[in-house]
Amino acid sequence: MSLMPHSPALDAAKIHWRPLEGFSGFTYSVLAVDAERGTTDFVVRYEADSRIFLHRHRADTLTVVMAGEHRIYAPDGRLEDARPAGAFAFTPADADPHTEGGGAAGAVVFYSTRGGADGVIFDIMDEAGQVVGALGLADVAGLFELQGGKPGA
């Protein structure tokens, strides 16, 4: 078994945070993509007291809150969960739609996705809960290429 060389500690201050065109409330950086296995790893930095677009996870997703507070909201805007730094959560594919964002000081959250029907990681939804777009494995691979294939770059 070949092991990937380890990297230095992930320092959010040294990450090159990138906006995702057409969306607000967060920036991201891709850490790894394995198209053959259908996996992605990335970090998201949520702005303070932010809420992003309504979406549904189409791939199994593991999250670890690295800094701040990660908030999860129901489609009606009700706060469902507030996860402090160090919290770990698993969201199975096709879980209920939700929005998420940062607490009073924002949040930095690590995401690891596994699988996803037809390569789709997230369904993007409008306020009525209708699917209006998707973010897939190929999209994240393209974002990683824009970083020069370098984690956090």
Coordinates of C-alpha atoms in Angstrom, one line a residue:
M1 CA 0.0 0.0 0.0
S2 CA 1.4 3.4 -1.0
L3 CA 0.9 6.1 1.5
M4 CA 0.4 9.8 0.6
P5 CA 3.2 11.9 2.1
H6 CA 1.8 13.9 5.0
S7 CA 1.5 17.7 4.8
P8 CA 2.2 20.3 7.4
A9 CA -0.6 21.2 9.8
L10 CA -3.5 22.9 8.0
D11 CA -3.3 26.5 8.9
A12 CA -6.4 28.4 7.7
A13 CA -4.4 31.7 7.6
K14 CA -2.1 30.2 5.0
I15 CA -4.8 28.7 2.7
H16 CA -5.5 30.5 -0.5
W17 CA -9.3 30.9 -0.1
R18 CA -11.3 31.2 -3.4
P19 CA -14.8 32.4 -4.0
L20 CA -17.2 30.1 -5.9
E21 CA -18.6 32.2 -8.7
G22 CA -22.3 33.1 -8.3
F23 CA -22.4 32.2 -4.6
S24 CA -21.8 34.3 -1.4
G25 CA -21.2 33.7 2.3
F26 CA -18.2 31.4 1.9
T27 CA -14.8 30.7 0.3
Y28 CA -13.2 27.3 -0.3
S29 CA -10.0 25.5 -1.1
V30 CA -9.8 22.0 -2.5
L31 CA -7.4 19.5 -0.9
A32 CA -7.8 16.4 -2.9
V33 CA -9.9 14.7 -5.6
D34 CA -9.8 11.1 -6.6
A35 CA -12.1 10.7 -9.6
E36 CA -11.5 6.9 -9.8
R37 CA -12.8 6.4 -6.2
G38 CA -15.4 9.3 -6.4
T39 CA -13.9 11.2 -3.5
T40 CA -13.3 14.8 -2.7
D41 CA -11.7 16.6 0.2
F42 CA -12.0 20.4 0.6
V43 CA -12.3 23.1 3.3
V44 CA -14.9 25.9 3.4
R45 CA -14.5 29.1 5.3
Y46 CA -17.9 30.6 6.2
E47 CA -18.3 34.2 6.9
A48 CA -19.6 35.3 10.3
D49 CA -23.4 34.8 10.7
S50 CA -23.7 33.6 7.1
R51 CA -26.1 31.2 5.4
I52 CA -25.4 29.7 2.1
F53 CA -27.8 28.3 -0.6
L54 CA -30.3 25.6 0.1
H55 CA -28.8 22.2 -0.9
R56 CA -29.0 18.5 -0.5
H57 CA -26.0 16.2 -0.1
R58 CA -26.0 13.5 -2.9
A59 CA -22.8 11.9 -1.6
D60 CA -21.9 10.6 1.8
T61 CA -20.2 13.6 3.5
L62 CA -18.0 13.7 6.6
T63 CA -17.3 17.1 8.2
V64 CA -14.9 18.3 10.9
V65 CA -15.2 21.8 12.3
M66 CA -11.7 23.2 12.4
A67 CA -12.5 26.6 13.8
G68 CA -15.5 28.7 14.8
E69 CA -19.0 27.4 14.9
H70 CA -20.7 25.5 12.0
R71 CA -24.5 26.1 11.9
I72 CA -27.0 23.9 10.1
Y73 CA -30.5 25.4 9.2
A74 CA -33.7 23.7 8.1
P75 CA -35.2 25.0 4.8
D76 CA -37.6 27.2 6.8
G77 CA -34.6 29.0 8.5
R78 CA -34.8 27.2 11.8
L79 CA -31.4 26.5 13.4
E80 CA -31.1 22.7 13.6
D81 CA -27.5 22.3 14.9
A82 CA -24.6 24.4 16.0
R83 CA -21.3 22.5 15.9
P84 CA -18.3 23.9 17.8
A85 CA -14.7 23.5 16.7
G86 CA -13.6 19.9 16.9
A87 CA -17.1 18.5 16.1
F88 CA -17.4 15.7 13.7
A89 CA -20.5 14.8 11.7
F90 CA -21.6 12.4 9.0
T91 CA -24.4 13.2 6.5
P92 CA -25.5 10.3 4.4
A93 CA -26.3 10.8 0.7
D94 CA -29.8 12.1 0.0
A95 CA -30.3 13.5 3.5
D96 CA -32.8 16.3 4.0
P97 CA -32.2 19.7 2.3
H98 CA -30.6 22.4 4.5
T99 CA -28.5 25.5 4.5
E100 CA -25.4 26.0 6.6
G101 CA -23.0 28.7 7.6
G102 CA -20.8 30.2 10.2
G103 CA -21.5 31.4 13.7
A104 CA -20.7 34.8 15.2
A105 CA -17.0 34.4 14.3
G106 CA -17.5 32.4 11.1
A107 CA -16.3 28.8 10.7
V108 CA -13.7 26.7 8.9
V109 CA -15.0 23.3 8.1
F110 CA -13.3 20.3 6.4
Y111 CA -15.5 18.2 4.1
S112 CA -14.8 14.7 2.7
T113 CA -17.3 13.3 0.2
R114 CA -17.7 9.7 -0.9
G115 CA -19.6 8.6 -4.0
G116 CA -22.7 10.3 -5.3
A117 CA -25.2 9.2 -7.9
D118 CA -24.0 10.1 -11.4
G119 CA -21.0 12.0 -9.9
V120 CA -23.2 14.6 -8.2
I121 CA -22.0 15.8 -4.7
F122 CA -24.7 18.4 -4.0
D123 CA -28.0 19.4 -5.5
I124 CA -28.4 23.2 -5.5
M125 CA -32.0 24.2 -4.7
D126 CA -34.1 27.3 -4.9
E127 CA -36.1 28.6 -1.9
A128 CA -39.0 26.4 -2.9
G129 CA -36.8 23.3 -2.7
Q130 CA -36.6 22.7 -6.5
V131 CA -33.3 21.5 -7.8
V132 CA -31.8 24.3 -10.0
G133 CA -28.3 23.0 -10.3
A134 CA -25.7 20.6 -9.1
L135 CA -22.1 20.5 -8.0
G136 CA -20.4 17.3 -9.0
L137 CA -17.1 15.5 -8.8
A138 CA -16.0 16.8 -12.2
D139 CA -16.7 20.4 -11.0
V140 CA -14.6 20.0 -7.9
A141 CA -11.8 18.3 -10.0
G142 CA -12.0 21.4 -12.3
L143 CA -11.6 23.7 -9.2
F144 CA -8.7 21.7 -8.1
E145 CA -7.0 22.1 -11.5
L146 CA -7.5 25.9 -11.2
Q147 CA -5.4 25.6 -8.0
G148 CA -2.7 23.9 -10.0
G149 CA -3.6 20.6 -8.4
K150 CA -2.0 21.7 -5.1
P151 CA -3.9 21.3 -1.8
G152 CA -4.8 24.7 -0.3
A153 CA -3.2 26.7 -3.2

